[in-house]
mmCIF file of C-alpha atoms in Angstrom:
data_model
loop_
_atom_site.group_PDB
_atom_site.id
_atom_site.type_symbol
_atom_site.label_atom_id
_atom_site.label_comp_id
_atom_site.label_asym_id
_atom_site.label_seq_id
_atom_site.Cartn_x
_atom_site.Cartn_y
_atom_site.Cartn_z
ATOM 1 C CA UNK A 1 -14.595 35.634 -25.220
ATOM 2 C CA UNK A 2 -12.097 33.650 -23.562
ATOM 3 C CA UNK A 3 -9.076 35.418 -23.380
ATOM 4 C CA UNK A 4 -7.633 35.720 -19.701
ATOM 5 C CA UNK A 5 -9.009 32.492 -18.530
ATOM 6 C CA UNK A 6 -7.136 29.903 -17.995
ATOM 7 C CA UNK A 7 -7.457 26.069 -19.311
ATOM 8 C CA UNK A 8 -7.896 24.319 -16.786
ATOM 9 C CA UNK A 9 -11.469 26.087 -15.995
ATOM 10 C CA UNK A 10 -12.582 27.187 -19.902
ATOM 11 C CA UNK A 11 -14.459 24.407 -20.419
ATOM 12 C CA UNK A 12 -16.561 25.612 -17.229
ATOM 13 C CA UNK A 13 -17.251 28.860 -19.379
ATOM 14 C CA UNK A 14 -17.943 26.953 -21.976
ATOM 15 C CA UNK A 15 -20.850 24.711 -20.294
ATOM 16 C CA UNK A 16 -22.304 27.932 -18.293
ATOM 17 C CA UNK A 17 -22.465 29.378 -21.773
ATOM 18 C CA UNK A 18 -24.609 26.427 -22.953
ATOM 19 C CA UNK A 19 -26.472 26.035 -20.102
ATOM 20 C CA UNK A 20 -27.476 29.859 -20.521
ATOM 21 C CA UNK A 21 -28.435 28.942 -23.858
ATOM 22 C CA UNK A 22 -30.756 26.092 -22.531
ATOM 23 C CA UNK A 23 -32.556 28.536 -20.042
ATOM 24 C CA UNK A 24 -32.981 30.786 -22.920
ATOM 25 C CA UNK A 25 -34.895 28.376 -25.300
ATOM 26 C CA UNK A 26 -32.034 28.508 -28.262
ATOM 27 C CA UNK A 27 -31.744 24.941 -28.141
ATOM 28 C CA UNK A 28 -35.157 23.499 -26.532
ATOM 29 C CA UNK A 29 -35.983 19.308 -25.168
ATOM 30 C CA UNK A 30 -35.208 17.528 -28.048
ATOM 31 C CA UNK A 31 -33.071 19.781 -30.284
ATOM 32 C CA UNK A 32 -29.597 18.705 -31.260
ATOM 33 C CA UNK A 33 -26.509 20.450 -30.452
ATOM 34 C CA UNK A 34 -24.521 21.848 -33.054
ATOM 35 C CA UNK A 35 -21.377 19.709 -33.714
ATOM 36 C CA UNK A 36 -18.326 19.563 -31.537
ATOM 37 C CA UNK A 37 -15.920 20.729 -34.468
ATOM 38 C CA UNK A 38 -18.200 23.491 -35.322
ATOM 39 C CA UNK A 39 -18.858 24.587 -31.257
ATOM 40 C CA UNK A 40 -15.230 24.651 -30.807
ATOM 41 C CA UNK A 41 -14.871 26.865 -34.053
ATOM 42 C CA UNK A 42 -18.034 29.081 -32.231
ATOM 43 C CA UNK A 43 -15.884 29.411 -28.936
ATOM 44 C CA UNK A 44 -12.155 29.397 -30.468
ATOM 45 C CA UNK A 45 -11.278 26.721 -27.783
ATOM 46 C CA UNK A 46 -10.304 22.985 -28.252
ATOM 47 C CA UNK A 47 -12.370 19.945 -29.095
ATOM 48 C CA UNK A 48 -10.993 18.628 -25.906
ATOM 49 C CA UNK A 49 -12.562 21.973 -23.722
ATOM 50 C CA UNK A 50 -15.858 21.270 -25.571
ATOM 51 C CA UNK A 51 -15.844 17.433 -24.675
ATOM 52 C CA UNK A 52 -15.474 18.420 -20.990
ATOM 53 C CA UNK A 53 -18.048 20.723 -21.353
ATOM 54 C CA UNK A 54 -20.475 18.570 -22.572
ATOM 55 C CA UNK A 55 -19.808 15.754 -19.973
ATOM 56 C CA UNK A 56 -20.691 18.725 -17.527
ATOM 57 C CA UNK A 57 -23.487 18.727 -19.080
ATOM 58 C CA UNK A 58 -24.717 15.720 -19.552
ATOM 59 C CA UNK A 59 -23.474 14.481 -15.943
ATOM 60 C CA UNK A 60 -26.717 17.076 -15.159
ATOM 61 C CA UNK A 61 -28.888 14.936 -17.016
ATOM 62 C CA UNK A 62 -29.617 18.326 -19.311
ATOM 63 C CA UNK A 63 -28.050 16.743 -22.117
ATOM 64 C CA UNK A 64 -27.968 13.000 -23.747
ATOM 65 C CA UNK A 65 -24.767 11.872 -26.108
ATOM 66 C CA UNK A 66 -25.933 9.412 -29.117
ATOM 67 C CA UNK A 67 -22.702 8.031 -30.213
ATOM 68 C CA UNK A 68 -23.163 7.914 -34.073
ATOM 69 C CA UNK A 69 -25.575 10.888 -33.932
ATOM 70 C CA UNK A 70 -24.901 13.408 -31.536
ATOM 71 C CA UNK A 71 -26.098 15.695 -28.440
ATOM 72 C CA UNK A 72 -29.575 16.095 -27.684
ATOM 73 C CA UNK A 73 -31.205 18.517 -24.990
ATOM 74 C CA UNK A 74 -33.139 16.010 -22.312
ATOM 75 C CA UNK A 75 -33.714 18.475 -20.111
ATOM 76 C CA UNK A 76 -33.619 22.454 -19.382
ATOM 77 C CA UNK A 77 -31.603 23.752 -16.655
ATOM 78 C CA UNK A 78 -33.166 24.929 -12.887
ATOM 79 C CA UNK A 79 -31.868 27.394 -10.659
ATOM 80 C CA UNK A 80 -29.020 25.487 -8.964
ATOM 81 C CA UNK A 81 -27.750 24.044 -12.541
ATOM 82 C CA UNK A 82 -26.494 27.580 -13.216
ATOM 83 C CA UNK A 83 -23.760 27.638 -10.892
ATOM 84 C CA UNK A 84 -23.169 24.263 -9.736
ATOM 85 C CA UNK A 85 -20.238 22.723 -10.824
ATOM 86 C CA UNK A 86 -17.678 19.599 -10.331
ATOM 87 C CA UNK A 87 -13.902 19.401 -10.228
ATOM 88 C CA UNK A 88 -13.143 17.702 -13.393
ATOM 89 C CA UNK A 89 -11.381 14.611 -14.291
ATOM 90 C CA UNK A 90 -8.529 16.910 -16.235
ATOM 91 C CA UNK A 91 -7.845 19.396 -13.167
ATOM 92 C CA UNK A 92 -7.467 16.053 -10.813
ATOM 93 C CA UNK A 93 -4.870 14.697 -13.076
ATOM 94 C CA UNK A 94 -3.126 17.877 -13.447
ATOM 95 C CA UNK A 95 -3.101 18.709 -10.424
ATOM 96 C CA UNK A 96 -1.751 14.672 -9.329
ATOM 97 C CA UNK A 97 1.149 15.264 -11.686
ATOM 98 C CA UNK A 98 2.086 18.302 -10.073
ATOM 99 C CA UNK A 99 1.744 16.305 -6.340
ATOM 100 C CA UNK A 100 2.722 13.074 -7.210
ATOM 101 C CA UNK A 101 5.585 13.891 -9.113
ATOM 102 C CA UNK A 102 7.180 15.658 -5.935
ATOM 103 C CA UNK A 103 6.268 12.677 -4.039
ATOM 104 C CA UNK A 104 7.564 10.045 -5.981
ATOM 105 C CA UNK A 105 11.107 12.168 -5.990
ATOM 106 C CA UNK A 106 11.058 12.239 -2.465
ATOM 107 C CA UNK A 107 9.850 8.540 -1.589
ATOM 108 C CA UNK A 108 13.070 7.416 -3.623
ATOM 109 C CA UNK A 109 15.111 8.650 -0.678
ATOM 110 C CA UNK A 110 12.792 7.174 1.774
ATOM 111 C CA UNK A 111 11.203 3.646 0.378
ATOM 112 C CA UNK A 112 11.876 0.507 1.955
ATOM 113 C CA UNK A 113 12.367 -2.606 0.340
ATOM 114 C CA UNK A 114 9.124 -3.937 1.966
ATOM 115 C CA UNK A 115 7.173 -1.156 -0.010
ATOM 116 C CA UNK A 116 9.172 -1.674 -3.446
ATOM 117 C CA UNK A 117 7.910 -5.473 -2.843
ATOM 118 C CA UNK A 118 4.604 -4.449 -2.588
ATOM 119 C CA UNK A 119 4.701 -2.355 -5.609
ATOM 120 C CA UNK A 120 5.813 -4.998 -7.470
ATOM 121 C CA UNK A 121 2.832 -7.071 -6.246
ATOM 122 C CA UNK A 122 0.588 -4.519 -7.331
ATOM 123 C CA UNK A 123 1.590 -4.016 -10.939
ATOM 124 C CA UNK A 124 0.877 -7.526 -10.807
ATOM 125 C CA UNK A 125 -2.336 -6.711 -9.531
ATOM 126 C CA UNK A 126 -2.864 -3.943 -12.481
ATOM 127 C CA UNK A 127 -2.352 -5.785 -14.842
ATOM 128 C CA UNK A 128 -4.847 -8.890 -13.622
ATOM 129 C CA UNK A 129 -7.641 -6.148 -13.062
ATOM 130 C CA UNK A 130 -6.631 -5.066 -16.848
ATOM 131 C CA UNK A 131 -7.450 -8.203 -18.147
ATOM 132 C CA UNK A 132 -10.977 -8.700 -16.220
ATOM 133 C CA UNK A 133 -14.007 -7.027 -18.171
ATOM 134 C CA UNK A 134 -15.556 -6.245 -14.022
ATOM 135 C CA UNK A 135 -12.198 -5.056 -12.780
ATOM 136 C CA UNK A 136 -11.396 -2.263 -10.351
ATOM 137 C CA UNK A 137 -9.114 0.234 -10.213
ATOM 138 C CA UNK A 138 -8.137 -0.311 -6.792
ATOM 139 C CA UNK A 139 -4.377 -1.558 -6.899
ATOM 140 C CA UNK A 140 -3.662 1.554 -9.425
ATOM 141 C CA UNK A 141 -4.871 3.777 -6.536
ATOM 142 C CA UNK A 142 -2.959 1.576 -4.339
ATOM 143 C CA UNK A 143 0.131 1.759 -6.182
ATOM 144 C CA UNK A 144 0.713 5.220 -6.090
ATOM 145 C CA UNK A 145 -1.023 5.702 -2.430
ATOM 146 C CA UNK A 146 2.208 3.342 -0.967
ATOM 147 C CA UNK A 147 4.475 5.415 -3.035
ATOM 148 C CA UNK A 148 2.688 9.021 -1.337
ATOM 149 C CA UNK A 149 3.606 6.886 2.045
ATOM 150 C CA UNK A 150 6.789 6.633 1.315
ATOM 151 C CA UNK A 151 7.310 9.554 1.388
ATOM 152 C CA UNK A 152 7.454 10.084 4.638
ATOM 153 C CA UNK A 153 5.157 13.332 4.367
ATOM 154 C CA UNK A 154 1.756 13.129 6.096
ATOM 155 C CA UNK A 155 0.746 16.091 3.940
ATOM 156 C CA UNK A 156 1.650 15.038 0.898
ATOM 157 C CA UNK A 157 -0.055 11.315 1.793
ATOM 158 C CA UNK A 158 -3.350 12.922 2.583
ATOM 159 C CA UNK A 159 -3.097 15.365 -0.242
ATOM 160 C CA UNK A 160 -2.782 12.316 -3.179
ATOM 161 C CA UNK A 161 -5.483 10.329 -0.942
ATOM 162 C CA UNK A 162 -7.981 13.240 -1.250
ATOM 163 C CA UNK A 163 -7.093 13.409 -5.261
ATOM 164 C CA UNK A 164 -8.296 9.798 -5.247
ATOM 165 C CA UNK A 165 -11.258 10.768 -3.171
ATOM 166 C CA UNK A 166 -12.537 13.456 -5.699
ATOM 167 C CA UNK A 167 -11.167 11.213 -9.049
ATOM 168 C CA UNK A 168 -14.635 9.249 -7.809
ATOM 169 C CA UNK A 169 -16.854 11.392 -5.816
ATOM 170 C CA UNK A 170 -17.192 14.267 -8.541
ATOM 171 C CA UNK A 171 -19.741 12.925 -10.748
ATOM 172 C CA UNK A 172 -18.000 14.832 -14.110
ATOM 173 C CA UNK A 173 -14.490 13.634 -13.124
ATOM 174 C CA UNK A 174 -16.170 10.337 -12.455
ATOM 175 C CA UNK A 175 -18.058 10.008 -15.709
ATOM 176 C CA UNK A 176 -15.094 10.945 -18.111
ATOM 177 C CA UNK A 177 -13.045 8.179 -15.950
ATOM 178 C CA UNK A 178 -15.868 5.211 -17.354
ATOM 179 C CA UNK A 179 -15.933 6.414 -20.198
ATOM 180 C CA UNK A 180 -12.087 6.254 -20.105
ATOM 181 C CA UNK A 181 -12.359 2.607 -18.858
ATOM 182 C CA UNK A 182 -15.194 1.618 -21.598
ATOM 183 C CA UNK A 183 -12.633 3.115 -24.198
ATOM 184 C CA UNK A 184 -10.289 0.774 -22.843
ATOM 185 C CA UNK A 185 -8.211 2.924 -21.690
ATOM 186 C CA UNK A 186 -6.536 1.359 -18.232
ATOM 187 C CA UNK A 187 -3.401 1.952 -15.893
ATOM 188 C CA UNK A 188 -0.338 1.033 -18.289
ATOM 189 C CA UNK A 189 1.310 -1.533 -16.823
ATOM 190 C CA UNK A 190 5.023 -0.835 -18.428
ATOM 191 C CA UNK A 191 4.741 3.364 -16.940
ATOM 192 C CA UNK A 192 3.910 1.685 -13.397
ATOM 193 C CA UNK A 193 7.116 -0.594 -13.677
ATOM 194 C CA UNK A 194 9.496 2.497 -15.118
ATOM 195 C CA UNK A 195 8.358 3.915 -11.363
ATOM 196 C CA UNK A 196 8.914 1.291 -9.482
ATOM 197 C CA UNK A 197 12.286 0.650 -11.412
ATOM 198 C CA UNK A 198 13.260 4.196 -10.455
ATOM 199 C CA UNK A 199 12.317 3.814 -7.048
ATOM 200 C CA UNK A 200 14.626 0.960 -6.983
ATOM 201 C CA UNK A 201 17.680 2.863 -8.093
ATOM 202 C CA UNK A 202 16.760 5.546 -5.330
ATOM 203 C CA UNK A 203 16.916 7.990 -8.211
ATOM 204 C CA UNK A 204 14.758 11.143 -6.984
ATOM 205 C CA UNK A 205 15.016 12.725 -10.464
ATOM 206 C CA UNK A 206 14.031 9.448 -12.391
ATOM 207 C CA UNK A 207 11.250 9.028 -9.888
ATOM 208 C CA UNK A 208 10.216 12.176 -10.766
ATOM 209 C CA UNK A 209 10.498 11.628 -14.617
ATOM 210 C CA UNK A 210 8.718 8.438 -14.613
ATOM 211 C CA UNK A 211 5.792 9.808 -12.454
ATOM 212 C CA UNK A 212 5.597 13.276 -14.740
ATOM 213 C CA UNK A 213 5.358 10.941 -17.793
ATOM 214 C CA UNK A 214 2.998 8.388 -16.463
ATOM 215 C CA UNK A 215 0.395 11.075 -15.965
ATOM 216 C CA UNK A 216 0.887 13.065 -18.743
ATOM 217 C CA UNK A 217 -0.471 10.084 -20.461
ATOM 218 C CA UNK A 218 -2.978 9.777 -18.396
ATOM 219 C CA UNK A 219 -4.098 13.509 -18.782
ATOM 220 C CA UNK A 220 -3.593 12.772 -22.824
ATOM 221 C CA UNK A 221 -5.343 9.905 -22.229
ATOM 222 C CA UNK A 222 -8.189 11.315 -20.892
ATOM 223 C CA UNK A 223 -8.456 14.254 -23.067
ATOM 224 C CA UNK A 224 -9.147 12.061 -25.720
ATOM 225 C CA UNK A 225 -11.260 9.044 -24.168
ATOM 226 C CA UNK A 226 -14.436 10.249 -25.112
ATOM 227 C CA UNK A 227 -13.417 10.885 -28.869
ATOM 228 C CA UNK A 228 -11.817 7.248 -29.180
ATOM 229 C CA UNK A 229 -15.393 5.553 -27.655
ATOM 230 C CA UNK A 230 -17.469 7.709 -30.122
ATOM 231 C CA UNK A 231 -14.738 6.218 -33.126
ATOM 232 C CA UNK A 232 -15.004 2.617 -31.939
ATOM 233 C CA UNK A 233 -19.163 3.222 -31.579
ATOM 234 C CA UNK A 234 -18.998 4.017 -35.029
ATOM 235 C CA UNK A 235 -16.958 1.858 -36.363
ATOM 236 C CA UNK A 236 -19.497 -0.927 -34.707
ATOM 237 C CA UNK A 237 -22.622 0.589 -36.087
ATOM 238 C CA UNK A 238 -21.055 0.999 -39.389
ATOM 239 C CA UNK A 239 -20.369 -2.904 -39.562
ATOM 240 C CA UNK A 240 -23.191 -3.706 -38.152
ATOM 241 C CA UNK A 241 -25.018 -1.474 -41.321
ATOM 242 C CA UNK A 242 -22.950 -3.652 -43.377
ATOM 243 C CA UNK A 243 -24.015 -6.879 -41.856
ATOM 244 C CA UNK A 244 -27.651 -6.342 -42.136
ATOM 245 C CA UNK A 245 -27.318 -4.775 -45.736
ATOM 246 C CA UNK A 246 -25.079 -8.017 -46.594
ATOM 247 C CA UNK A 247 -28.229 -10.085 -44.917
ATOM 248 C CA UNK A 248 -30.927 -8.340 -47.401
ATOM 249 C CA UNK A 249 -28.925 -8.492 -51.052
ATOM 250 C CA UNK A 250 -27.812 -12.089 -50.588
#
């Protein structure tokens, strides 16, 4: 069913397919979606590809995730839910590894030791909005925005600014980012330094490196965001079980 299409857009198949099945009445308000192990064993794609799917779906408000429980229909689709859809949070990040990458190479022949000294200000500033429950994201965008600069390339600058642009105006690539965040999953303090290290030596091909790696975590990161909040979930509601049993024996 999905042979010829490529990853980056299955899980798009994947929630029109679902969505179809909501017009259709297979799964109706209130029914539960089957698993995620045993819709990616339905499709023959990924857990991963049926996590984005969902979050396409329930960034619609057509379906509601119960960590602990599982997905529930809220709502059947209209007309426009058939065919709209969002850039997602995985495409964004692939597509910023591809960008910033080339970037980062060529801002190691360029950067000025006025913008390595505010890099090193803002990993500073990462890893303060790390530790605060409220914080931003903003240095990490930032960060690599003065390294797009750098660059010297006005179309490479605008390109990574418009990546950050959609990373929070496209509600699915939006919603898998909090749920990222709630997972505790944050900018990485040590991957920012290994660029800004690079950067110092005025290595293009460590610059490179260091950028490739940083967001293949973060694409690795995101994949499995989602799956690491439903496991800590759990693992709360289980102890609380415990607790309250504890409570009525004693």
């Amino acid at each position: 069913m999905v042979d010829g299409t490529s990853h980056a857009r299955l899980y798009m198949v994947i929630a029109e397919t679902l969505i179809g099945d909501l017009s259709s009445g297979k799964y109706p308000v209130g029914a539960k979606l089957p698993a995620e192990r045993e819709l990616a064993a339905m499709y023959e794609v990924s857990r991963p590809v049926i996590r984005e799917a969902i979050i396409a779906l329930e960034v619609r408000g057509l379906v509601e995730v119960k960590v602990g429980s599982g997905v529930y229909v809220r709502a059947l689709p209209d007309q426009d839910q058939l065919v709209a859809y969002n850039v997602s949070a995985i495409e964004i990040t692939e597509a910023r590894l591809l960008i910033e990458a080339e970037a980062a190479a060529l801002a190691a022949t360029q950067i000025t030791d006025e913008e390595l000294a505010r890099l090193d200000a803002l990993i500073e500033e990462i890893d303060a909005e790390n530790n605060d429950p409220r914080g931003t994201e903003k240095a990490d965008r930032a960060f690599h925005l003065t390294i797009a600069a750098a660059s010297r390339n006005n179309a490479l600058l605008e390109a990574v600014e418009r990546l950050w642009q959609l990373r929070s105006s496209s509600p699915e690539a939006a919603l898998l980012h909090e749920k990222a965040r709630t997972a505790n999953i944050k900018p990485v303090v040590d991957e920012h330094t290994i660029i800004a290290e690079a950067l110092k030596q005025r290595d293009p091909a460590a610059a490179r490196a260091a950028m490739r790696a940083h967001l293949s975590q973060v694409l690795e990161s995101l994949l499995f965001a989602t799956e690491e909040r439903a496991i800590a979930e759990a693992r709360r509601s289980a102890q609380a079980n415990r607790d309250r049993f504890s409570r009525v024996t004693a």
